[in-house]
Coordinates of C-alpha atoms and ligand atoms in Angstrom, one line a residue:
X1 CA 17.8 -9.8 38.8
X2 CA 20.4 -7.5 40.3
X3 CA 21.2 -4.1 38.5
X4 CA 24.5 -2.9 37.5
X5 CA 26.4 -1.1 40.9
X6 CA 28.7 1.6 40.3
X7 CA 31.0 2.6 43.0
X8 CA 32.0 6.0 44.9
X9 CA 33.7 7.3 48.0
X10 CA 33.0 10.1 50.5
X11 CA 35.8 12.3 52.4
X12 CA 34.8 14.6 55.2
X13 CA 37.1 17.5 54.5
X14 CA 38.8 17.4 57.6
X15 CA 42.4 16.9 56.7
X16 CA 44.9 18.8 54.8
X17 CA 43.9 20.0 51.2
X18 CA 46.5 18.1 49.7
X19 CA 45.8 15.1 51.2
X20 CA 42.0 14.9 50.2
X21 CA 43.5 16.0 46.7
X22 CA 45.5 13.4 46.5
X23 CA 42.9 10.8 48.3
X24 CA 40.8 11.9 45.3
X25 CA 42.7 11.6 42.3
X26 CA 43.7 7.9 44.2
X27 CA 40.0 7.3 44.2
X28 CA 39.8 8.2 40.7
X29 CA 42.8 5.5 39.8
X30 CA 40.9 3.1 41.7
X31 CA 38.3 3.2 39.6
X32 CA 35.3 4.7 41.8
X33 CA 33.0 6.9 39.7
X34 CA 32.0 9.3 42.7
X35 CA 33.5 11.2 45.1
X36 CA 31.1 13.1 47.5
X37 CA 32.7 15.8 50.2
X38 CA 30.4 16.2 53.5
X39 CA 29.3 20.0 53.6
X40 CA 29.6 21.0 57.7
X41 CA 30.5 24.6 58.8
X42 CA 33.2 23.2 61.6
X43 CA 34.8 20.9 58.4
X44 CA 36.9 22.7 55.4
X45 CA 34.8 24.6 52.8
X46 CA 33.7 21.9 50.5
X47 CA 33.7 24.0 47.6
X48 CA 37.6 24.8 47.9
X49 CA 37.7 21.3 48.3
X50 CA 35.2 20.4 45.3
X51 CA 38.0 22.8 43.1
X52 CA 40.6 21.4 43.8
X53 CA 39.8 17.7 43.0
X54 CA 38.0 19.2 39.8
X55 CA 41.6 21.1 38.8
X56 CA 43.2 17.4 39.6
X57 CA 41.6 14.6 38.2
X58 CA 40.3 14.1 35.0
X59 CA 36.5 11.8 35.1
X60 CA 35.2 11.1 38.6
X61 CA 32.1 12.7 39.5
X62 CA 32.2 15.0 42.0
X63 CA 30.0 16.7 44.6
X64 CA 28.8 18.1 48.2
X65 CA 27.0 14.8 49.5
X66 CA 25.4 16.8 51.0
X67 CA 24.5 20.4 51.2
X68 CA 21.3 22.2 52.7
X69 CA 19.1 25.2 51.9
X70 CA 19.6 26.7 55.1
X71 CA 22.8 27.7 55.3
X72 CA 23.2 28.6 51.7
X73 CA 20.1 30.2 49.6
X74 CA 19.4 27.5 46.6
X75 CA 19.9 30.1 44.3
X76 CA 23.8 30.4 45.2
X77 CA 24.2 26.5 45.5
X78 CA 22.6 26.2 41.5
X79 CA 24.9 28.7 40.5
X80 CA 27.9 27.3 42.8
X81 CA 27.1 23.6 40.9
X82 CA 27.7 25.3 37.5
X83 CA 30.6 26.9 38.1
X84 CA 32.0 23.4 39.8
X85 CA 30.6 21.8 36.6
X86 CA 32.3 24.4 34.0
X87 CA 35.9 23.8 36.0
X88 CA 35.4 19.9 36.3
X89 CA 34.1 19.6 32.8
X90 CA 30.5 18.6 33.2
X91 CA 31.1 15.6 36.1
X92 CA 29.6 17.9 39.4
X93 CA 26.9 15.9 41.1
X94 CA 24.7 17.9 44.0
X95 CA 23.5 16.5 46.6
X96 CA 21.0 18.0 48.9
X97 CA 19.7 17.0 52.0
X98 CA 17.5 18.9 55.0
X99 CA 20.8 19.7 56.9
X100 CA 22.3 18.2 60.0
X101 CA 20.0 19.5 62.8
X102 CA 22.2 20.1 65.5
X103 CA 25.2 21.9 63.9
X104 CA 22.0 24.3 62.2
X105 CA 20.8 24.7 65.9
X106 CA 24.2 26.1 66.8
X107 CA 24.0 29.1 64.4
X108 CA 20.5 29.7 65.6
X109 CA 18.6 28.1 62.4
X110 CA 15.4 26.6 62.9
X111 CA 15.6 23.6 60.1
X112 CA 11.8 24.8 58.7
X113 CA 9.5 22.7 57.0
X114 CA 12.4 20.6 55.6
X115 CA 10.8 18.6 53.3
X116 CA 9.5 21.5 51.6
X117 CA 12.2 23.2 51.6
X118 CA 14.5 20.6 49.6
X119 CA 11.5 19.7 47.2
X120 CA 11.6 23.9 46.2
X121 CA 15.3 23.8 46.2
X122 CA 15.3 21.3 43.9
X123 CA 12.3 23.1 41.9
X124 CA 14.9 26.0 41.8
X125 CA 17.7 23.9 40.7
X126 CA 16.2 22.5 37.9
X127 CA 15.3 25.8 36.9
X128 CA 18.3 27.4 36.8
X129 CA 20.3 24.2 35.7
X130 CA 17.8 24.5 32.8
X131 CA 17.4 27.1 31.9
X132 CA 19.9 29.3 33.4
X133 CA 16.6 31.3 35.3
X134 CA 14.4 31.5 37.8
X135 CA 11.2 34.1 37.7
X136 CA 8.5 34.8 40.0
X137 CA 9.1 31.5 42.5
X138 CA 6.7 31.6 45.2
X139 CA 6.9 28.6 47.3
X140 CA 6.5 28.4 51.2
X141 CA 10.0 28.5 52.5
X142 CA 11.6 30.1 49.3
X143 CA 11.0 33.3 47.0
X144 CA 12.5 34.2 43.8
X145 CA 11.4 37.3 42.2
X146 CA 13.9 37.2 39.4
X147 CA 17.3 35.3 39.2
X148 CA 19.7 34.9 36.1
X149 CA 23.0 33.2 35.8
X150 CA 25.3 34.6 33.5
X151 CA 26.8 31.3 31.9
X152 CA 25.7 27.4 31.3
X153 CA 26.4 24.1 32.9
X154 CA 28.6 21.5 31.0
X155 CA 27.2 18.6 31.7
X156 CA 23.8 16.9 33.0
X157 CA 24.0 18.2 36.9
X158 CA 22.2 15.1 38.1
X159 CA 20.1 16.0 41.8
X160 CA 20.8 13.6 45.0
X161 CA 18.8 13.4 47.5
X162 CA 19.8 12.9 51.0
X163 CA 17.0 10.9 52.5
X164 CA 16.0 8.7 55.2
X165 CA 12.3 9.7 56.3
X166 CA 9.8 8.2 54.7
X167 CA 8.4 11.4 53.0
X168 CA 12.3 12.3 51.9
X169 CA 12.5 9.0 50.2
X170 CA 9.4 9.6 48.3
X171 CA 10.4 12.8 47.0
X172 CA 13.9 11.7 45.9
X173 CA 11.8 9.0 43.8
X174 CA 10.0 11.7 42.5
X175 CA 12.2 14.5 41.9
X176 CA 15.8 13.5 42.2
X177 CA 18.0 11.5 39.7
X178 CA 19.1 9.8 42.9
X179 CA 19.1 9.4 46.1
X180 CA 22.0 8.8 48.8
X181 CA 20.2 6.5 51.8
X182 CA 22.7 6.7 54.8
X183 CA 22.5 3.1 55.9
X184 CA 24.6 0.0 55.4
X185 CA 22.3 -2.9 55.9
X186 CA 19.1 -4.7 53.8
X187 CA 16.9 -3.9 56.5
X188 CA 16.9 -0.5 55.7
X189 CA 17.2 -0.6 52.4
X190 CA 14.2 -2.5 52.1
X191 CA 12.2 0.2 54.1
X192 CA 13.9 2.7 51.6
X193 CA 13.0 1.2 48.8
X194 CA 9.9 0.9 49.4
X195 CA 9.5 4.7 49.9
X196 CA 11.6 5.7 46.8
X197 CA 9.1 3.2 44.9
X198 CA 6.0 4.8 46.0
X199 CA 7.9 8.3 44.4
X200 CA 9.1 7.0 41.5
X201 CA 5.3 5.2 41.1
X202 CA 3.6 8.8 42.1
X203 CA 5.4 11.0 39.5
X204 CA 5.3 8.4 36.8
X205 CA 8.6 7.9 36.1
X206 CA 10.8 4.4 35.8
X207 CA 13.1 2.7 38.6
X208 CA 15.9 3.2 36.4
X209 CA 15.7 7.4 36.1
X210 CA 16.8 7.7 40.2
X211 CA 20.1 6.6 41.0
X212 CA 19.5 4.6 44.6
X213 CA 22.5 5.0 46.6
X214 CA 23.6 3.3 49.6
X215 CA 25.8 6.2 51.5
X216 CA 27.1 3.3 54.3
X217 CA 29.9 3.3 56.8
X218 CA 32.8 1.3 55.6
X219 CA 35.6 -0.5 57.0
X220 CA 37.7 -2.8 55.2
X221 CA 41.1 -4.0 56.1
X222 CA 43.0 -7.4 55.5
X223 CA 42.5 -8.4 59.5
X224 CA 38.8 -8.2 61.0
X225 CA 40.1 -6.6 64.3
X226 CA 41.5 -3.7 62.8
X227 CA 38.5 -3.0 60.5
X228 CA 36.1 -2.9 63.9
X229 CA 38.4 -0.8 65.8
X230 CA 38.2 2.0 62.5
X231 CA 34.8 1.7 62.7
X232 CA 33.7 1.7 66.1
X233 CA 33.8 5.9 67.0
X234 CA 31.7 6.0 63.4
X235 CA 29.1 4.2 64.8
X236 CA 29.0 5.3 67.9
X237 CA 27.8 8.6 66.7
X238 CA 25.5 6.8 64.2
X239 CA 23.9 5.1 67.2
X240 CA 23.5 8.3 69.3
X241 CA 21.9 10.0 66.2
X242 CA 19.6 7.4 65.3
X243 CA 15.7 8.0 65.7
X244 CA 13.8 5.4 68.1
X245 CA 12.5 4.3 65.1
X246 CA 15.4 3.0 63.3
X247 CA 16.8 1.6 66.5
X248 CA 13.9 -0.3 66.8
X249 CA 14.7 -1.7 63.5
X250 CA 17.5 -3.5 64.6
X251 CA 16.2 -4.5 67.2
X252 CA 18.7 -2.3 69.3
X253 CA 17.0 -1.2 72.6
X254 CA 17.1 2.6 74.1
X255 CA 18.5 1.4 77.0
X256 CA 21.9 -0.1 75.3
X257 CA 22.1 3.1 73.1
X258 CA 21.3 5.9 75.7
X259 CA 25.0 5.5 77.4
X260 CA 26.6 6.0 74.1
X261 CA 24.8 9.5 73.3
X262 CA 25.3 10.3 77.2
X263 CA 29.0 9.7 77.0
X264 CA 29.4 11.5 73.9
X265 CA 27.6 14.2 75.2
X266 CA 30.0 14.4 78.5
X267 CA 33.1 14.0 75.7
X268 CA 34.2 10.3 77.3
X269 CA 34.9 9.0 74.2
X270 CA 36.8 5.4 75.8
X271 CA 33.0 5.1 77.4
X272 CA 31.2 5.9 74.4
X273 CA 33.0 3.7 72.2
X274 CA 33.2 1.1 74.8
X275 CA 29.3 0.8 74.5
X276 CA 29.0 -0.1 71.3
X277 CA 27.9 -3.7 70.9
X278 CA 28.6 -6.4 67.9
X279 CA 25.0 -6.1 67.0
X280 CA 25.5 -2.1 66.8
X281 CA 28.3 -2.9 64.4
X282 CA 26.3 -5.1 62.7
X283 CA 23.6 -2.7 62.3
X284 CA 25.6 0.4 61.3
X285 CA 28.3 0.1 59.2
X286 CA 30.1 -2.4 57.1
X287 CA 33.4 -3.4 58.0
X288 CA 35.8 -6.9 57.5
X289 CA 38.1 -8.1 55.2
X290 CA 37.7 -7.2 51.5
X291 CA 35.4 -10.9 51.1
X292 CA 33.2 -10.4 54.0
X293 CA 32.5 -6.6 53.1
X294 CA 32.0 -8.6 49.4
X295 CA 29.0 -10.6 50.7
X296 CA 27.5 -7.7 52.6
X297 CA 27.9 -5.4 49.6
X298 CA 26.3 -8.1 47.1
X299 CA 23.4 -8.7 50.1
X300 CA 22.6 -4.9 49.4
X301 CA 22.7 -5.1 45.9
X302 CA 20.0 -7.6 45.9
X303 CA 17.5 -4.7 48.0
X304 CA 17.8 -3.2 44.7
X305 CA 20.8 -0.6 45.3
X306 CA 22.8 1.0 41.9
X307 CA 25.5 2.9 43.8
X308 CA 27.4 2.1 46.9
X309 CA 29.5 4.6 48.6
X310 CA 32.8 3.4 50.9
X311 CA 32.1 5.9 53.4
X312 CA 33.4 6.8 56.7
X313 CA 35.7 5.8 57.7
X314 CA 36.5 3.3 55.0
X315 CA 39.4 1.9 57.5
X316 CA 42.3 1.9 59.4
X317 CA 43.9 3.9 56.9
X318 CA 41.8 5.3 53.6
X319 CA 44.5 4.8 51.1
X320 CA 45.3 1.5 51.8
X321 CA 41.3 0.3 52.1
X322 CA 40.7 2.0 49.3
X323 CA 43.6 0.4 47.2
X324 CA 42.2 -3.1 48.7
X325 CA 38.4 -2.7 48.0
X326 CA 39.6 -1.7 44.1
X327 CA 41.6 -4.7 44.2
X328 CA 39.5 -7.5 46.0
X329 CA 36.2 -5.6 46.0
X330 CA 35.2 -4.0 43.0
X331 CA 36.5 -6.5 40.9
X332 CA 33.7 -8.5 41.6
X333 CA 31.2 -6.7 40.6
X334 CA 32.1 -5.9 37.3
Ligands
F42_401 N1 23.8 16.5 56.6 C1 24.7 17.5 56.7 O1 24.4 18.6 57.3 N2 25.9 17.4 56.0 C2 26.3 16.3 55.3 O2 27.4 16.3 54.7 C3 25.3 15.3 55.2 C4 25.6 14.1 54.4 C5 24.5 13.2 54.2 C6 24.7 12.2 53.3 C7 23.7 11.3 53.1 C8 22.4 11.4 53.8 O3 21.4 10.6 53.5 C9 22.3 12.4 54.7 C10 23.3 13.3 54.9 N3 23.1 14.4 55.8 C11 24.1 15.4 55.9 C12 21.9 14.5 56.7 C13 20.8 15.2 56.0 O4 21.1 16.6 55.8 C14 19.5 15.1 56.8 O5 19.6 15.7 58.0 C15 19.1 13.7 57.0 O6 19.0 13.0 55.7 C16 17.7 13.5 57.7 O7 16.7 13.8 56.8 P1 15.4 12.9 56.7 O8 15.3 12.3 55.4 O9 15.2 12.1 57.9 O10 14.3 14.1 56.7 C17 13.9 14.7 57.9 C18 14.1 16.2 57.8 C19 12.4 14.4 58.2 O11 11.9 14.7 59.3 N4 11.7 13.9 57.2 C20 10.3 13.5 57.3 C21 10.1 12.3 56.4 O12 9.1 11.6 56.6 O13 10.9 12.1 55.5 C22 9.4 14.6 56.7 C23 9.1 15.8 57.6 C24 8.0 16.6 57.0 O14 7.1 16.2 56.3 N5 8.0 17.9 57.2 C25 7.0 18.9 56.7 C26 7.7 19.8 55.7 O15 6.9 20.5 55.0 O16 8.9 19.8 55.6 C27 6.6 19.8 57.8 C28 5.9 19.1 58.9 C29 5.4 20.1 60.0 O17 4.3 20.0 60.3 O18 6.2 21.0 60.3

């Protein structure tokens, strides 16, 4: 039996304000129930960009999919998520992850004990989502003496977890009300799973309290050329940054996906994209015309999945993909 999917979509904030704006109240039309903004320091602040698509539409949910506790102390991101929930009207959604390693590096972070540090921010979360405090939190990456916000959440401030180790996944079945698994394809979902099974089965809880959500790379356009093109440079970078493990996987060997993170690295980009293989493609993201990303959709669906999130790049052009998959996508799963 397959469970009921909802649908959401996921900007990187790298374009003008008024064009994610209006990409968000379009997603909003559309009919997708979530919109989750990428948190990087090199992007726009999503926080100005959370406001603004609170101040302009009126029911998608919306959050940073995802923030870390690194660059921003939990306390400030629980009291951040209430404000964003008090302006939107109860629909902010937070989703936490351990950070993208290399941009931390940059700025001279050390990514510490990661997965304890997300399982204590989301300790303090709760707290403070709660209860509106926090007192005498000792954990091992994070202390709180004595915190107070001033003012209440709105609405329910579910917790996503960003997660694709296997200890990640298990704490997102055991803390989080979901969980956001970058991957497109069954193979990994049925490895995540799996993992988030083992939480949900550890902290007693039921398969239907976490939220499992596949946060793929999408492509859709009418013509099957056009989608690949769009979603090539996506997953070229999904290939460099992919653990051995996951390569392995796919069956993807080191030796065809070492020339992409070299090239990359060197800034070739015709060389880097021009690496990446049909079985890469296959792999990484999901791109074709609205009835072949259908099938794979409905494939994932069937791993158990009860979110799926038209992420980057979506296609050619986001509007128009967007205004297809509502069309010639979504439909079907209703
Ligand atoms: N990262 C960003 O910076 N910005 C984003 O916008 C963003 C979006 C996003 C969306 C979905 C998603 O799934 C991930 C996303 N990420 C984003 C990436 C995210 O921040 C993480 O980098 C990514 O999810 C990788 O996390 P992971 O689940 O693979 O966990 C890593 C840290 C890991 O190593 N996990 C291990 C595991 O098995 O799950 C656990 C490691 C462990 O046990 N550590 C011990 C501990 O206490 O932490 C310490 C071990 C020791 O001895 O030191």
């Amino acid at each position: 039996m397959t469970s009921m999917l909802r649908f959401a979509v996921e900007f990187v904030p790298q374009e003008a304000y008024w064009q994610t704006t209006a990409l968000g109240i379009l997603a909003e039309k559309y009919g997708f129930n979530f919109c989750w903004i990428t948190d990087h320091f090199n992007n726009r602040s999503v926080y100005v960009v959370l406001s603004l698509l609170a101040n302009y539409t009126d029911e998608i949910m919306l959050g940073p999919g995802v923030t870390n506790p690194y660059l921003i102390n939990p306390v400030q991101t629980a009291s951040t998520l209430m404000s964003l929930d008090n302006l939107s009207g109860g629909r902010a959604i937070l989703g936490i992850g351990a950070g993208d390693k290399i941009t931390l590096n940059l700025l001279g972070i050390e990514r510490t004990k990661p997965l304890t540090a997300v399982k204590e921010s989301v300790k303090i979360f709760r707290s403070i989502f709660d209860s509106g405090k926090i007192n005498g939190f000792k954990g091992k990456v994070f202390t709180v003496e004595k915190a107070k916000v001033a003012f209440e959440k709105t609405g329910e401030l579910p917790i996503y977890i960003g997660a694709q180790g296997p200890k990640m996944l298990q704490l997102a079945g055991s803390m989080g009300q979901g969980v956001l698994v970058n991957a497109s394809h069954p193979v990994d979902f049925k490895f995540a799973s799996k993992q988030i099974n083992k939480g949900i089965k550890e902290a007693n809880r039921k398969p239907k309290d976490v939220d499992v959500a596949a946060y793929a790379s999408v492509s859709v356009d009418k013509k099957m050329e056009k989608a690949t093109k769009a979603a090539t440079p996506v997953v070229a970078f999904i290939v460099a940054g992919s653990p051995p493990v996951v390569l392995e996987r796919h069956g993807i060997s080191p030796e065809s996906a070492a020339p992409i993170g070299k090239a990359l690295g060197k800034g070739d980009f015709p060389a880097a994209f021009g690496a990446v293989t049909d079985e890469m493609l296959e792999a990484f993201c999901i791109r074709g015309t609205p009835k072949e990303c259908t099938e794979k959709i409905a494939a994932l669906q069937k791993t158990g999945i009860t979110q799926f999130v038209f992420g980057s790049p979506i296609g050619p052009k986001k509007r128009t993909s967007m205004e297809l998959a509502s069309k010639e996508i979504l439909p079907h799963f209703k």
